PDB file of C-alpha atoms in Angstrom:
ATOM      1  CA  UNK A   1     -82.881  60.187 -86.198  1.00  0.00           C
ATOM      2  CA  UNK A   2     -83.543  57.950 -89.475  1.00  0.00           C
ATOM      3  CA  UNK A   3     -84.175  58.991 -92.745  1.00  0.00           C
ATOM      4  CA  UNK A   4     -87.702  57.820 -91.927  1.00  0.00           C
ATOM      5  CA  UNK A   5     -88.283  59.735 -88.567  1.00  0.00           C
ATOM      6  CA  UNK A   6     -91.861  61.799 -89.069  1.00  0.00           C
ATOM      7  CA  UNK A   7     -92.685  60.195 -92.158  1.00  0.00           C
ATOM      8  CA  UNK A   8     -95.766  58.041 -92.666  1.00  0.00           C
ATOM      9  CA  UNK A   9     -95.576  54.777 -93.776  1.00  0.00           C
ATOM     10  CA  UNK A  10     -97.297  56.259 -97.361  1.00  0.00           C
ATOM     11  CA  UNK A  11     -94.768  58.748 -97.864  1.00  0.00           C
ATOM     12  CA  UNK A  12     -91.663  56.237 -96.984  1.00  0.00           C
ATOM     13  CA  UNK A  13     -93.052  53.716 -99.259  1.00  0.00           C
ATOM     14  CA  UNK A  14     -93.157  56.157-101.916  1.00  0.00           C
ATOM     15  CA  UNK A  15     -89.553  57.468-101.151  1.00  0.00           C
ATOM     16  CA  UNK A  16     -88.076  53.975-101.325  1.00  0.00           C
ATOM     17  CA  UNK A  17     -90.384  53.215-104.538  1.00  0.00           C
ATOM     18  CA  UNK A  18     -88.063  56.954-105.788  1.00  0.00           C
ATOM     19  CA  UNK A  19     -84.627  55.705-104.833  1.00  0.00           C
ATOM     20  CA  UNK A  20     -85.105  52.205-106.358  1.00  0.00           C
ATOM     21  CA  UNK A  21     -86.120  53.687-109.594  1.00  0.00           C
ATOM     22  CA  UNK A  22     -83.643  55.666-109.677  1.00  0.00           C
ATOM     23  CA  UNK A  23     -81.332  52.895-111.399  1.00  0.00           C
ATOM     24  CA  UNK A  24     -82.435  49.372-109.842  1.00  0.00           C
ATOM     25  CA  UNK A  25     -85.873  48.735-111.372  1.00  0.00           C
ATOM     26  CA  UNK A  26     -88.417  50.101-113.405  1.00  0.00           C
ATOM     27  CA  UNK A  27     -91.636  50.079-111.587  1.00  0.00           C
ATOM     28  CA  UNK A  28     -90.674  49.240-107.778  1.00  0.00           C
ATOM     29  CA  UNK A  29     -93.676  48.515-105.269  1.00  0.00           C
ATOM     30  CA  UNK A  30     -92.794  48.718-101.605  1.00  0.00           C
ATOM     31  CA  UNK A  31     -94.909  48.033 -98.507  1.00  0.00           C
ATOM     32  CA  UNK A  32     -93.851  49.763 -95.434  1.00  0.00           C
ATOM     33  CA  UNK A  33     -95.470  48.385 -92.009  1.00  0.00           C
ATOM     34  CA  UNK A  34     -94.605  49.650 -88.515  1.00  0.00           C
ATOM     35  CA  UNK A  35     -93.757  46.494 -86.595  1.00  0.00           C
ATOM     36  CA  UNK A  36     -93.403  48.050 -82.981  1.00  0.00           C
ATOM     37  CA  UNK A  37     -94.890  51.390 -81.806  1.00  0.00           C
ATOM     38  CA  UNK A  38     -92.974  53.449 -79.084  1.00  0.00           C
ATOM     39  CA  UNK A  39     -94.654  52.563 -75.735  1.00  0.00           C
ATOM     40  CA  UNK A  40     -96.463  54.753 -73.863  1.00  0.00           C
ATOM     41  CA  UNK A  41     -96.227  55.511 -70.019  1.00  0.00           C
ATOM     42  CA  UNK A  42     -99.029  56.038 -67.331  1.00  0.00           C
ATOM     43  CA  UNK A  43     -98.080  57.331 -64.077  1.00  0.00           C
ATOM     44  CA  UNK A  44    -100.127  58.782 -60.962  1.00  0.00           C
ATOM     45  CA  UNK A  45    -103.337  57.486 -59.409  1.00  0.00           C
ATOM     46  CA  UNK A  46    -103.682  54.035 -61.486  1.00  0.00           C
ATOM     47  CA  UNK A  47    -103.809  50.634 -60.437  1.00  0.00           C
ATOM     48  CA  UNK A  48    -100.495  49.824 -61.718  1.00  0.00           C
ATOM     49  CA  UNK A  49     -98.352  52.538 -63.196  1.00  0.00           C
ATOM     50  CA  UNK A  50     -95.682  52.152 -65.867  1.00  0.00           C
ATOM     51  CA  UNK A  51     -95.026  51.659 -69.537  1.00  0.00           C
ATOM     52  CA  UNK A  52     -97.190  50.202 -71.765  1.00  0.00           C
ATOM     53  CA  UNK A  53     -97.157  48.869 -75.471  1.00  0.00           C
ATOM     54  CA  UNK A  54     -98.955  51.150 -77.957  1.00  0.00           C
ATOM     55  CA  UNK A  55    -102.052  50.082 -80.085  1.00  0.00           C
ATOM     56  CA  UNK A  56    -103.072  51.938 -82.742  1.00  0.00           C
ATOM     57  CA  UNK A  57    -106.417  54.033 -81.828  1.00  0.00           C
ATOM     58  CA  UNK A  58    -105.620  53.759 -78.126  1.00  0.00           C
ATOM     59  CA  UNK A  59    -107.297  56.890 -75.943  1.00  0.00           C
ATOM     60  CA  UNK A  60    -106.077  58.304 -72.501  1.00  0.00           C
ATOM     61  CA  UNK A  61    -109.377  56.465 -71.462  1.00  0.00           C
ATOM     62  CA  UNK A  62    -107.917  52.874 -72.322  1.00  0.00           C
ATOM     63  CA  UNK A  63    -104.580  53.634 -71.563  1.00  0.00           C
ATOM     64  CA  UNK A  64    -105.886  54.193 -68.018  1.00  0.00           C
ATOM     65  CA  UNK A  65    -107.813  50.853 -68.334  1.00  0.00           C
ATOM     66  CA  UNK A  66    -104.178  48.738 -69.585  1.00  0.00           C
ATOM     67  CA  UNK A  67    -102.593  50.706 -66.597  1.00  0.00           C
ATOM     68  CA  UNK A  68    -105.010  48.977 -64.190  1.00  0.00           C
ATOM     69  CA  UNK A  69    -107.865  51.380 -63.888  1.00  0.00           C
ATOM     70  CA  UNK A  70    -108.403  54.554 -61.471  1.00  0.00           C
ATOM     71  CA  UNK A  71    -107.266  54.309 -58.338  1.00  0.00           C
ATOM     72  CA  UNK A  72    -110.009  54.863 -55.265  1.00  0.00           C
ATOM     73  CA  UNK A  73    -108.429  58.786 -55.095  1.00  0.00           C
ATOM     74  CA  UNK A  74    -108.020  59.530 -58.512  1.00  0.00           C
ATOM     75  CA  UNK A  75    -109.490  62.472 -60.235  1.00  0.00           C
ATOM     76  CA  UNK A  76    -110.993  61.115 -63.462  1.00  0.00           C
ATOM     77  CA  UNK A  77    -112.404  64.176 -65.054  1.00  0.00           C
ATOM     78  CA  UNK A  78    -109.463  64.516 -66.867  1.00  0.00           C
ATOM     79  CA  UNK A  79    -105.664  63.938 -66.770  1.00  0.00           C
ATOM     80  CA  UNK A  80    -102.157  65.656 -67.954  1.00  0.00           C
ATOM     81  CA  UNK A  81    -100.289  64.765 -70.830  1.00  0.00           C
ATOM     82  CA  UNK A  82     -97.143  65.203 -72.100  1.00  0.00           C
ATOM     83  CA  UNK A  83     -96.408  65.024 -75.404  1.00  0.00           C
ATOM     84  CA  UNK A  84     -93.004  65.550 -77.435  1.00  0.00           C
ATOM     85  CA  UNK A  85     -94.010  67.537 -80.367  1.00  0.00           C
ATOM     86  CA  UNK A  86     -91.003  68.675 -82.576  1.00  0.00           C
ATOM     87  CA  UNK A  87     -88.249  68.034 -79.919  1.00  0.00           C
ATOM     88  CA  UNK A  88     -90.273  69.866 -77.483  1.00  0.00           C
ATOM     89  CA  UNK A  89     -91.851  68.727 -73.969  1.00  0.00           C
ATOM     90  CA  UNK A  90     -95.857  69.761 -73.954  1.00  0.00           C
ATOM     91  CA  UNK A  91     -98.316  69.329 -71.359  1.00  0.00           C
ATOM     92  CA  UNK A  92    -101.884  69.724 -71.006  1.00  0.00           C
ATOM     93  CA  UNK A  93    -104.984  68.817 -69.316  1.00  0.00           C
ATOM     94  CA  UNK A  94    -107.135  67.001 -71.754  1.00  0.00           C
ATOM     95  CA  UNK A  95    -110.050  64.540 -71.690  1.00  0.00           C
ATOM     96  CA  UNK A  96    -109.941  60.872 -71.141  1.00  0.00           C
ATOM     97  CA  UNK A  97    -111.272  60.082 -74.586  1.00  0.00           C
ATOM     98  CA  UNK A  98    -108.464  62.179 -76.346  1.00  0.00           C
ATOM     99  CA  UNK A  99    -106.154  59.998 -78.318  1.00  0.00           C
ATOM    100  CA  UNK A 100    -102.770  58.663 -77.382  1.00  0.00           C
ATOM    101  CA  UNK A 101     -99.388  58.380 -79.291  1.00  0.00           C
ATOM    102  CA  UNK A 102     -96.648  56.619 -79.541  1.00  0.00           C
ATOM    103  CA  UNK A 103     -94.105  57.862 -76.324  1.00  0.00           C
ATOM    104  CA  UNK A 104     -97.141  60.100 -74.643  1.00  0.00           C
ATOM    105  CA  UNK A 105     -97.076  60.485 -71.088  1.00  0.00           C
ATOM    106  CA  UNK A 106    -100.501  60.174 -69.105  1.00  0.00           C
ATOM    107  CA  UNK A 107    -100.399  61.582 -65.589  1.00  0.00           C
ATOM    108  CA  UNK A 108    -103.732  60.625 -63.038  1.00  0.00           C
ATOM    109  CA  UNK A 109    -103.974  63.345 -60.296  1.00  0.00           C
ATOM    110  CA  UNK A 110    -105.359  63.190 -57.162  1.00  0.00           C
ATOM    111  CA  UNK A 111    -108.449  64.546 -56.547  1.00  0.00           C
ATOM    112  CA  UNK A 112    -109.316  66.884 -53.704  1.00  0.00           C
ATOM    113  CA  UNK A 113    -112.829  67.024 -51.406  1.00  0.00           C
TER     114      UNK A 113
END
């Protein structure tokens, strides 16, 4: 991982602003902007699975939309997601309007009748 991994873009601005004052320049001012987000992957009943490019404020609900919509024997009550939360695969059954991350995993399941 990079120095920066889990760091907002605040708190690596600041820490570059530290290490350049620390004999470069007096007063440094740094501007940290994430250029590309991780992508995101939607698999199951969709209209077109795969991975997707990221957007910040994105929800299961439009990831689902990007990914082509339900399919005709989806279940869209809710979905699974997988998440990697400090190195560690989790997955759950949450709402469509929860939000997404960067390198989530949205699984559509059939449903039954």
């Amino acid at each position: 991982p990079t120095p920066a991994a889990g760091m907002t873009t605040r708190d690596l601005e600041r820490a570059l602003e530290a290490r350049l004052r620390a004999g470069f320049l007096r007063e440094p001012k740094v501007s940290v902007e994430i250029d590309v987000f991780r992508p995101f992957y939607v698999l199951g009943e969709v209209g077109s699975a795969g991975q997707f490019a990221f957007v910040p404020g994105m929800t299961v609900q439009k990831a689902i939309a990007i990914a082509g919509g339900f399919s005709p024997r989806a279940f869209k009550g809710e979905v699974e997601l997988t998440r990697i939360v400090k190195g560690q695969s989790i997955t759950g059954v949450v709402p469509i309007d929860y939000p997404l991350k960067p390198g989530d995993t949205v699984v559509v399941r059939e449903r039954w009748f």
